[in-house]
Amino acid sequence: MIAAAPSAASRLAGPGADGQRGLPLRWALPVALAGGLALAAAFPPAGIWPLAVVGPALLTVALAGRSLRGSFLAGLVFGVAFFFLMLSWVLNVAWYAWAGLAGGSAVILAVLAIGQRLLLRLPGWPVAVAGWWVVTEALRDRWPWGGFPWGRLAMSQADAPTAGWAAVGGAPLLTFLVALAGGTLAWLILACLGRLRGAGAGDRGAVDAGPPPASRRARWPRWPQWPRSAWWPRWLAGPALATVAAAGLAAAGAALPVDPVAGSPTAVAAAVQGDVPHARDLPQLLNDSAVTQNHAQATEKLAAQVRSGQRQKPAIVIWPENSTNLDPFSYPAVYEEVAAAVNAIGRPVLVGEVLNSPQRNAGQLWLPDRGPTAIYVKRQLVPFGEVIPDRGLLSHITSLPSLQPVNFTPGHRTVIFTTGKVRLGDVICYEIGFDGLVRSDVAAGANLLAVQTNDATFEVDGQTGETLQQLAMARIRAIESDRAVVVASTIGVSAIVAPSGQLIAHSGTWQQAVLEARIPLISHRTLADAVGAWPEGIIVALTAAALVPAVLRGRKSLRSR
């Protein structure tokens, strides 16, 4: 017999709350593990973007019905599977760097998973779960030590139809919609599991499957014997329709109107990938003179091709981060080598430099027959890379501070490089992951964006995880701001990205390459850039407010027990 279907309110009252049971812990942990692995595979190099919905859904399924300690454990298993796999390229720096970064990120997610478990007590909890992902990413983007923005759901969607939402509400809105699809999918999975469990045990409201078997192993789950007329039972309609609606809403990003670029001025931009010595030994890998020489030679080859008519003359040329690791103002030979390459091409060149007194990571615009002019200094420094937090304490524990004896000095302002029609905004390396930094360039009037990066340290053995994950971020930024983006890397992947996020040109890794393309110079601001951080702030505030009734519901449930 099929009992009357429960009301929509009761179906959404919260999985595993108030006497309902979730998966046994011995099953929940493998589900959390599968969720973390699935989410890692959503990011490059695998790049299976639909798994960005599946991974969060499996985490929610694992958290349903858990105690707070069990929630922490499930979150930890999920976080370890996700971060250790996605950040495996950090192994090229040091095993302890990989363990510390991935392990610390996993612990943060595990603690926050307790918050998601509390939100599962609320009516309409899939929406709250989507907000939880935005809150989690907002925290990790800022803390600790300035944050680490890798692994945001939005940044897995560069090839997905969902990506268009980035131009409406930025990366936070895109994350929210992807997570909402995951939350409704979790609702559907939990509804099916609950029905199966109820059918196997003969619970009220389930299909009557006869007396439960004697074996504990066989007691749950047991496939219910639905009659043909119940193939689409009413209890399934709500979760199924919600899942389809949320997925459709996210995918509607592909149908959002795109501002036409017809009539916009255009310019030819070039990215020089000079390549560096391919060696396991970092001093050899970052051989200062060889790196600068490679980029100068590649630029001179480009100049020769322009003179012969094989290539168009670029309006601007972009060299990568650390294209000169010796301060050209301290080493006359380096200065002369860079100046000669700039004079040969006869166009402005943005050079990635390491400057001394104080030590800074900078991009500086060099002009033909004039030399270095305006300079941008990297604002968001890499913790334990360019700056060592708690240096005094760590020096007693590890030799890590000796790898970077002097902290870099951060910049504090946006710089727009203006040359002809081009107004270039620059971010360096992992600054591309920070919403506010990219947005500040657009707000200052940039009609073209550049990402200068040095991926040699992370791709020593030929892995492409770090560089492809960073490129995916650049593609989302292009959509978010409706700007072309030029990515210049020392060893690749370098790329020229259209405002639509599509790749116009790209290189391989560990090779010398020069990319060149005519790109639109767009000056209008998207809705995402106009509203700025408001979507993230509103979602975070509403989710934090939702935690209050969630906690009260939990206390009431405990008292009733």
Short mmCIF file of N, CA and C in Angstrom, two decimals, residues 278-432:
data_model
loop_
_atom_site.label_atom_id
_atom_site.label_comp_id
_atom_site.label_asym_id
_atom_site.label_seq_id
_atom_site.Cartn_x
_atom_site.Cartn_y
_atom_site.Cartn_z
N HIS A 278 64.20 24.18 -18.06
CA HIS A 278 63.34 23.15 -17.48
C HIS A 278 64.20 22.28 -16.57
N ALA A 279 64.18 22.59 -15.29
CA ALA A 279 65.05 21.89 -14.34
C ALA A 279 64.32 21.69 -13.03
N ARG A 280 64.68 20.63 -12.31
CA ARG A 280 64.10 20.39 -10.99
C ARG A 280 64.70 21.32 -9.95
N ASP A 281 65.90 21.80 -10.19
CA ASP A 281 66.60 22.64 -9.23
C ASP A 281 66.12 24.08 -9.39
N LEU A 282 65.55 24.65 -8.33
CA LEU A 282 64.97 25.99 -8.44
C LEU A 282 65.97 27.05 -8.89
N PRO A 283 67.22 27.07 -8.38
CA PRO A 283 68.16 28.07 -8.88
C PRO A 283 68.38 27.97 -10.39
N GLN A 284 68.39 26.74 -10.93
CA GLN A 284 68.53 26.59 -12.38
C GLN A 284 67.23 27.01 -13.08
N LEU A 285 66.10 26.61 -12.47
CA LEU A 285 64.80 26.91 -13.05
C LEU A 285 64.61 28.42 -13.20
N LEU A 286 65.06 29.15 -12.20
CA LEU A 286 64.88 30.61 -12.20
C LEU A 286 66.18 31.33 -12.52
N ASN A 287 66.96 30.73 -13.42
CA ASN A 287 68.22 31.35 -13.83
C ASN A 287 67.92 32.75 -14.35
N ASP A 288 68.33 33.74 -13.60
CA ASP A 288 67.91 35.12 -13.86
C ASP A 288 68.28 35.61 -15.26
N SER A 289 69.53 35.43 -15.65
CA SER A 289 69.97 35.96 -16.93
C SER A 289 69.32 35.21 -18.10
N ALA A 290 69.15 33.89 -17.97
CA ALA A 290 68.56 33.11 -19.05
C ALA A 290 67.11 33.49 -19.29
N VAL A 291 66.35 33.72 -18.22
CA VAL A 291 64.93 34.05 -18.37
C VAL A 291 64.77 35.37 -19.10
N THR A 292 65.50 36.39 -18.71
CA THR A 292 65.41 37.69 -19.37
C THR A 292 65.86 37.60 -20.82
N GLN A 293 66.94 36.87 -21.04
CA GLN A 293 67.46 36.72 -22.40
C GLN A 293 66.43 36.03 -23.30
N ASN A 294 65.75 35.00 -22.79
CA ASN A 294 64.75 34.30 -23.59
C ASN A 294 63.61 35.23 -24.01
N HIS A 295 63.15 36.07 -23.10
CA HIS A 295 62.04 36.97 -23.44
C HIS A 295 62.49 38.08 -24.39
N ALA A 296 63.71 38.55 -24.21
CA ALA A 296 64.23 39.56 -25.13
C ALA A 296 64.37 38.98 -26.54
N GLN A 297 64.90 37.76 -26.64
CA GLN A 297 65.07 37.14 -27.95
C GLN A 297 63.73 36.88 -28.63
N ALA A 298 62.73 36.40 -27.86
CA ALA A 298 61.42 36.15 -28.44
C ALA A 298 60.79 37.44 -28.95
N THR A 299 61.00 38.54 -28.24
CA THR A 299 60.45 39.83 -28.66
C THR A 299 61.16 40.33 -29.91
N GLU A 300 62.46 40.12 -30.00
CA GLU A 300 63.21 40.52 -31.20
C GLU A 300 62.79 39.70 -32.42
N LYS A 301 62.46 38.41 -32.20
CA LYS A 301 61.94 37.59 -33.30
C LYS A 301 60.59 38.13 -33.77
N LEU A 302 59.76 38.53 -32.82
CA LEU A 302 58.47 39.12 -33.17
C LEU A 302 58.69 40.39 -33.99
N ALA A 303 59.65 41.20 -33.59
CA ALA A 303 59.94 42.44 -34.32
C ALA A 303 60.36 42.13 -35.75
N ALA A 304 61.19 41.09 -35.93
CA ALA A 304 61.62 40.71 -37.28
C ALA A 304 60.44 40.25 -38.12
N GLN A 305 59.50 39.50 -37.52
CA GLN A 305 58.33 39.03 -38.24
C GLN A 305 57.41 40.19 -38.61
N VAL A 306 57.32 41.21 -37.76
CA VAL A 306 56.53 42.40 -38.06
C VAL A 306 57.14 43.13 -39.24
N ARG A 307 58.45 43.28 -39.24
CA ARG A 307 59.11 43.99 -40.35
C ARG A 307 58.95 43.25 -41.67
N SER A 308 58.90 41.92 -41.62
CA SER A 308 58.76 41.14 -42.85
C SER A 308 57.31 41.00 -43.30
N GLY A 309 56.38 41.52 -42.49
CA GLY A 309 54.97 41.45 -42.84
C GLY A 309 54.28 40.16 -42.44
N GLN A 310 54.98 39.29 -41.70
CA GLN A 310 54.38 38.03 -41.27
C GLN A 310 53.39 38.21 -40.13
N ARG A 311 53.59 39.26 -39.34
CA ARG A 311 52.69 39.54 -38.21
C ARG A 311 52.31 41.01 -38.23
N GLN A 312 51.15 41.29 -37.60
CA GLN A 312 50.76 42.68 -37.42
C GLN A 312 51.60 43.31 -36.32
N LYS A 313 51.75 44.62 -36.39
CA LYS A 313 52.49 45.32 -35.34
C LYS A 313 51.57 45.51 -34.14
N PRO A 314 51.94 44.99 -32.99
CA PRO A 314 51.04 45.09 -31.82
C PRO A 314 51.02 46.49 -31.25
N ALA A 315 49.88 46.84 -30.64
CA ALA A 315 49.79 48.11 -29.92
C ALA A 315 50.50 48.02 -28.59
N ILE A 316 50.54 46.82 -28.01
CA ILE A 316 51.21 46.62 -26.73
C ILE A 316 51.68 45.17 -26.64
N VAL A 317 52.82 44.97 -25.99
CA VAL A 317 53.40 43.64 -25.80
C VAL A 317 53.49 43.39 -24.30
N ILE A 318 53.11 42.17 -23.88
CA ILE A 318 53.09 41.86 -22.45
C ILE A 318 54.04 40.71 -22.16
N TRP A 319 54.99 40.95 -21.29
CA TRP A 319 55.88 39.92 -20.77
C TRP A 319 55.31 39.41 -19.45
N PRO A 320 55.67 38.20 -19.05
CA PRO A 320 55.10 37.63 -17.81
C PRO A 320 55.75 38.13 -16.53
N GLU A 321 55.19 37.72 -15.44
CA GLU A 321 55.78 37.93 -14.12
C GLU A 321 57.19 37.33 -14.08
N ASN A 322 58.11 38.02 -13.41
CA ASN A 322 59.49 37.53 -13.25
C ASN A 322 60.20 37.33 -14.58
N SER A 323 59.78 38.04 -15.61
CA SER A 323 60.53 37.93 -16.87
C SER A 323 61.91 38.53 -16.73
N THR A 324 62.10 39.40 -15.75
CA THR A 324 63.45 39.76 -15.32
C THR A 324 63.49 39.68 -13.80
N ASN A 325 64.27 38.72 -13.29
CA ASN A 325 64.37 38.49 -11.86
C ASN A 325 65.47 39.31 -11.22
N LEU A 326 66.25 40.00 -12.05
CA LEU A 326 67.29 40.91 -11.57
C LEU A 326 66.81 42.33 -11.81
N ASP A 327 66.88 43.14 -10.78
CA ASP A 327 66.41 44.52 -10.87
C ASP A 327 67.18 45.25 -11.98
N PRO A 328 66.48 45.67 -13.05
CA PRO A 328 67.21 46.34 -14.14
C PRO A 328 67.84 47.66 -13.72
N PHE A 329 67.38 48.23 -12.61
CA PHE A 329 67.98 49.48 -12.15
C PHE A 329 69.25 49.23 -11.34
N SER A 330 69.48 47.95 -10.97
CA SER A 330 70.70 47.58 -10.26
C SER A 330 71.71 46.87 -11.16
N TYR A 331 71.22 46.35 -12.30
CA TYR A 331 72.09 45.60 -13.22
C TYR A 331 72.01 46.25 -14.60
N PRO A 332 72.99 47.05 -14.97
CA PRO A 332 72.98 47.76 -16.25
C PRO A 332 72.83 46.84 -17.45
N ALA A 333 73.42 45.64 -17.40
CA ALA A 333 73.33 44.72 -18.54
C ALA A 333 71.89 44.28 -18.76
N VAL A 334 71.17 44.05 -17.67
CA VAL A 334 69.77 43.65 -17.79
C VAL A 334 68.95 44.81 -18.35
N TYR A 335 69.21 46.01 -17.87
CA TYR A 335 68.52 47.20 -18.38
C TYR A 335 68.70 47.33 -19.88
N GLU A 336 69.94 47.18 -20.33
CA GLU A 336 70.23 47.34 -21.75
C GLU A 336 69.56 46.24 -22.58
N GLU A 337 69.50 45.02 -22.05
CA GLU A 337 68.89 43.92 -22.79
C GLU A 337 67.39 44.14 -22.96
N VAL A 338 66.72 44.58 -21.89
CA VAL A 338 65.29 44.86 -21.99
C VAL A 338 65.04 46.04 -22.91
N ALA A 339 65.81 47.11 -22.75
CA ALA A 339 65.62 48.30 -23.58
C ALA A 339 65.83 47.98 -25.06
N ALA A 340 66.82 47.13 -25.37
CA ALA A 340 67.08 46.77 -26.77
C ALA A 340 65.89 46.03 -27.37
N ALA A 341 65.28 45.12 -26.60
CA ALA A 341 64.12 44.38 -27.10
C ALA A 341 62.93 45.33 -27.32
N VAL A 342 62.74 46.28 -26.41
CA VAL A 342 61.64 47.25 -26.55
C VAL A 342 61.85 48.12 -27.77
N ASN A 343 63.07 48.56 -27.97
CA ASN A 343 63.37 49.40 -29.13
C ASN A 343 63.21 48.63 -30.43
N ALA A 344 63.53 47.33 -30.39
CA ALA A 344 63.41 46.52 -31.61
C ALA A 344 61.97 46.39 -32.06
N ILE A 345 61.05 46.16 -31.12
CA ILE A 345 59.65 46.02 -31.48
C ILE A 345 59.00 47.37 -31.72
N GLY A 346 59.54 48.42 -31.09
CA GLY A 346 59.03 49.77 -31.32
C GLY A 346 57.65 50.02 -30.76
N ARG A 347 57.28 49.26 -29.75
CA ARG A 347 55.98 49.40 -29.12
C ARG A 347 56.14 49.28 -27.61
N PRO A 348 55.17 49.81 -26.82
CA PRO A 348 55.27 49.66 -25.37
C PRO A 348 55.26 48.19 -24.96
N VAL A 349 56.09 47.87 -23.97
CA VAL A 349 56.18 46.50 -23.46
C VAL A 349 55.99 46.54 -21.94
N LEU A 350 55.04 45.73 -21.45
CA LEU A 350 54.84 45.60 -20.00
C LEU A 350 55.74 44.48 -19.52
N VAL A 351 56.72 44.81 -18.68
CA VAL A 351 57.76 43.88 -18.25
C VAL A 351 57.51 43.49 -16.79
N GLY A 352 57.53 42.19 -16.51
CA GLY A 352 57.42 41.71 -15.13
C GLY A 352 58.79 41.75 -14.48
N GLU A 353 58.91 42.47 -13.36
CA GLU A 353 60.21 42.72 -12.74
C GLU A 353 60.18 42.40 -11.25
N VAL A 354 61.33 42.03 -10.73
CA VAL A 354 61.56 42.00 -9.29
C VAL A 354 62.47 43.17 -8.97
N LEU A 355 61.96 44.11 -8.19
CA LEU A 355 62.70 45.33 -7.87
C LEU A 355 63.20 45.27 -6.43
N ASN A 356 64.31 45.91 -6.19
CA ASN A 356 64.92 45.92 -4.85
C ASN A 356 64.75 47.27 -4.18
N SER A 357 64.99 47.26 -2.85
CA SER A 357 65.04 48.49 -2.04
C SER A 357 63.77 49.32 -2.12
N PRO A 358 62.63 48.86 -1.67
CA PRO A 358 62.37 47.54 -1.09
C PRO A 358 62.07 46.52 -2.20
N GLN A 359 62.05 45.24 -1.81
CA GLN A 359 61.79 44.18 -2.77
C GLN A 359 60.31 44.18 -3.14
N ARG A 360 60.06 44.24 -4.45
CA ARG A 360 58.68 44.32 -4.94
C ARG A 360 58.53 43.44 -6.18
N ASN A 361 57.31 42.92 -6.35
CA ASN A 361 56.94 42.18 -7.55
C ASN A 361 56.12 43.15 -8.39
N ALA A 362 56.62 43.52 -9.56
CA ALA A 362 56.03 44.64 -10.28
C ALA A 362 55.89 44.37 -11.77
N GLY A 363 54.97 45.10 -12.37
CA GLY A 363 54.86 45.20 -13.82
C GLY A 363 55.14 46.63 -14.21
N GLN A 364 56.08 46.84 -15.11
CA GLN A 364 56.47 48.20 -15.48
C GLN A 364 56.39 48.36 -17.00
N LEU A 365 55.84 49.49 -17.42
CA LEU A 365 55.69 49.78 -18.85
C LEU A 365 56.95 50.46 -19.37
N TRP A 366 57.58 49.80 -20.35
CA TRP A 366 58.77 50.34 -21.01
C TRP A 366 58.35 50.88 -22.38
N LEU A 367 58.85 52.07 -22.72
CA LEU A 367 58.55 52.70 -24.00
C LEU A 367 59.79 52.75 -24.87
N PRO A 368 59.64 52.64 -26.20
CA PRO A 368 60.81 52.70 -27.10
C PRO A 368 61.54 54.04 -26.96
N ASP A 369 62.85 53.96 -26.92
CA ASP A 369 63.72 55.15 -26.85
C ASP A 369 63.50 56.00 -25.61
N ARG A 370 62.76 55.46 -24.66
CA ARG A 370 62.50 56.21 -23.43
C ARG A 370 62.79 55.38 -22.19
N GLY A 371 62.51 54.07 -22.24
CA GLY A 371 62.80 53.22 -21.12
C GLY A 371 61.61 53.04 -20.19
N PRO A 372 61.87 52.69 -18.94
CA PRO A 372 60.79 52.38 -17.98
C PRO A 372 60.00 53.62 -17.58
N THR A 373 58.67 53.43 -17.46
CA THR A 373 57.79 54.55 -17.06
C THR A 373 56.90 54.10 -15.90
N ALA A 374 55.60 54.07 -16.10
CA ALA A 374 54.65 53.76 -15.02
C ALA A 374 54.86 52.34 -14.50
N ILE A 375 54.55 52.14 -13.22
CA ILE A 375 54.82 50.87 -12.57
C ILE A 375 53.63 50.45 -11.71
N TYR A 376 53.29 49.18 -11.78
CA TYR A 376 52.27 48.58 -10.91
C TYR A 376 52.97 47.59 -9.99
N VAL A 377 52.71 47.70 -8.69
CA VAL A 377 53.30 46.80 -7.70
C VAL A 377 52.21 45.85 -7.20
N LYS A 378 52.51 44.57 -7.20
CA LYS A 378 51.56 43.54 -6.78
C LYS A 378 51.02 43.85 -5.39
N ARG A 379 49.68 43.84 -5.27
CA ARG A 379 49.05 44.22 -4.02
C ARG A 379 48.79 43.03 -3.11
N GLN A 380 48.44 41.87 -3.67
CA GLN A 380 48.08 40.70 -2.88
C GLN A 380 49.24 39.71 -2.94
N LEU A 381 50.05 39.70 -1.91
CA LEU A 381 51.24 38.86 -1.89
C LEU A 381 50.90 37.44 -1.46
N VAL A 382 51.69 36.49 -1.94
CA VAL A 382 51.45 35.07 -1.66
C VAL A 382 52.01 34.73 -0.28
N PRO A 383 51.16 34.29 0.66
CA PRO A 383 51.67 33.88 1.98
C PRO A 383 52.61 32.69 1.84
N PHE A 384 53.71 32.73 2.56
CA PHE A 384 54.74 31.69 2.56
C PHE A 384 55.45 31.57 1.21
N GLY A 385 55.18 32.51 0.31
CA GLY A 385 55.89 32.57 -0.95
C GLY A 385 56.64 33.89 -1.06
N GLU A 386 55.86 34.98 -1.11
CA GLU A 386 56.46 36.31 -1.18
C GLU A 386 56.56 36.98 0.19
N VAL A 387 55.79 36.49 1.12
CA VAL A 387 55.85 37.02 2.48
C VAL A 387 55.67 35.86 3.45
N ILE A 388 56.44 35.82 4.51
CA ILE A 388 56.38 34.75 5.49
C ILE A 388 55.67 35.27 6.74
N PRO A 389 54.42 34.82 6.99
CA PRO A 389 53.74 35.24 8.22
C PRO A 389 54.42 34.61 9.44
N ASP A 390 54.40 35.32 10.54
CA ASP A 390 54.96 34.81 11.80
C ASP A 390 56.38 34.27 11.59
N ARG A 391 57.18 35.07 10.93
CA ARG A 391 58.53 34.63 10.56
C ARG A 391 59.35 34.22 11.78
N GLY A 392 59.29 35.00 12.85
CA GLY A 392 60.10 34.70 14.03
C GLY A 392 59.75 33.35 14.63
N LEU A 393 58.44 33.06 14.71
CA LEU A 393 58.02 31.79 15.28
C LEU A 393 58.40 30.62 14.37
N LEU A 394 58.16 30.78 13.07
CA LEU A 394 58.43 29.68 12.14
C LEU A 394 59.91 29.36 12.02
N SER A 395 60.75 30.36 12.24
CA SER A 395 62.20 30.12 12.11
C SER A 395 62.70 29.13 13.15
N HIS A 396 61.95 28.96 14.26
CA HIS A 396 62.34 27.99 15.28
C HIS A 396 61.81 26.60 14.98
N ILE A 397 60.91 26.50 13.98
CA ILE A 397 60.25 25.23 13.68
C ILE A 397 60.73 24.64 12.36
N THR A 398 60.93 25.50 11.35
CA THR A 398 61.22 25.04 10.01
C THR A 398 62.21 25.98 9.33
N SER A 399 62.80 25.49 8.26
CA SER A 399 63.73 26.31 7.47
C SER A 399 63.01 27.10 6.39
N LEU A 400 61.68 27.04 6.37
CA LEU A 400 60.91 27.73 5.35
C LEU A 400 61.23 29.21 5.23
N PRO A 401 61.38 29.96 6.35
CA PRO A 401 61.68 31.39 6.20
C PRO A 401 62.98 31.66 5.43
N SER A 402 63.92 30.72 5.44
CA SER A 402 65.18 30.95 4.73
C SER A 402 64.99 30.93 3.21
N LEU A 403 63.89 30.32 2.73
CA LEU A 403 63.63 30.31 1.29
C LEU A 403 63.25 31.69 0.78
N GLN A 404 62.71 32.52 1.66
CA GLN A 404 62.38 33.90 1.31
C GLN A 404 62.89 34.79 2.44
N PRO A 405 64.19 35.10 2.43
CA PRO A 405 64.81 35.82 3.57
C PRO A 405 64.19 37.19 3.83
N VAL A 406 63.72 37.86 2.77
CA VAL A 406 63.18 39.21 2.91
C VAL A 406 61.76 39.22 2.36
N ASN A 407 60.82 39.72 3.14
CA ASN A 407 59.44 39.82 2.65
C ASN A 407 59.34 40.85 1.53
N PHE A 408 58.52 40.54 0.53
CA PHE A 408 58.20 41.53 -0.49
C PHE A 408 57.34 42.63 0.13
N THR A 409 57.40 43.79 -0.46
CA THR A 409 56.57 44.92 -0.04
C THR A 409 55.38 45.04 -0.99
N PRO A 410 54.15 45.04 -0.49
CA PRO A 410 52.98 45.11 -1.38
C PRO A 410 52.74 46.51 -1.90
N GLY A 411 52.08 46.58 -3.06
CA GLY A 411 51.59 47.85 -3.56
C GLY A 411 50.25 48.16 -2.93
N HIS A 412 49.77 49.37 -3.14
CA HIS A 412 48.53 49.79 -2.48
C HIS A 412 47.59 50.53 -3.40
N ARG A 413 47.85 50.51 -4.71
CA ARG A 413 46.98 51.28 -5.59
C ARG A 413 46.83 50.61 -6.95
N THR A 414 45.72 50.95 -7.59
CA THR A 414 45.45 50.49 -8.95
C THR A 414 46.24 51.37 -9.92
N VAL A 415 46.78 50.75 -10.95
CA VAL A 415 47.52 51.48 -11.98
C VAL A 415 46.97 51.10 -13.35
N ILE A 416 46.64 52.07 -14.16
CA ILE A 416 46.18 51.84 -15.52
C ILE A 416 47.26 52.35 -16.47
N PHE A 417 47.77 51.46 -17.31
CA PHE A 417 48.79 51.83 -18.29
C PHE A 417 48.09 52.31 -19.56
N THR A 418 48.30 53.56 -19.90
CA THR A 418 47.64 54.17 -21.06
C THR A 418 48.64 54.36 -22.19
N THR A 419 48.32 53.76 -23.33
CA THR A 419 49.14 53.93 -24.53
C THR A 419 48.23 53.90 -25.75
N GLY A 420 48.08 55.03 -26.41
CA GLY A 420 47.15 55.11 -27.53
C GLY A 420 45.73 54.85 -27.07
N LYS A 421 45.05 53.94 -27.78
CA LYS A 421 43.67 53.59 -27.41
C LYS A 421 43.61 52.62 -26.24
N VAL A 422 44.73 52.00 -25.91
CA VAL A 422 44.76 50.95 -24.90
C VAL A 422 44.87 51.54 -23.51
N ARG A 423 43.96 51.10 -22.62
CA ARG A 423 44.05 51.41 -21.20
C ARG A 423 44.11 50.07 -20.47
N LEU A 424 45.31 49.69 -20.09
CA LEU A 424 45.57 48.34 -19.61
C LEU A 424 45.57 48.27 -18.09
N GLY A 425 44.75 47.35 -17.55
CA GLY A 425 44.78 47.05 -16.12
C GLY A 425 45.53 45.75 -15.90
N ASP A 426 46.38 45.71 -14.89
CA ASP A 426 47.26 44.57 -14.69
C ASP A 426 47.01 43.93 -13.32
N VAL A 427 46.97 42.60 -13.28
CA VAL A 427 47.05 41.85 -12.03
C VAL A 427 48.15 40.81 -12.20
N ILE A 428 48.80 40.46 -11.11
CA ILE A 428 49.96 39.58 -11.18
C ILE A 428 49.64 38.25 -10.50
N CYS A 429 49.79 37.18 -11.26
CA CYS A 429 49.67 35.80 -10.78
C CYS A 429 48.33 35.58 -10.08
N TYR A 430 48.36 35.15 -8.82
CA TYR A 430 47.12 34.70 -8.20
C TYR A 430 46.22 35.85 -7.78
N GLU A 431 46.61 37.09 -8.07
CA GLU A 431 45.70 38.22 -7.87
C GLU A 431 44.43 38.07 -8.72
N ILE A 432 44.50 37.28 -9.80
CA ILE A 432 43.33 37.10 -10.66
C ILE A 432 42.19 36.44 -9.89
#
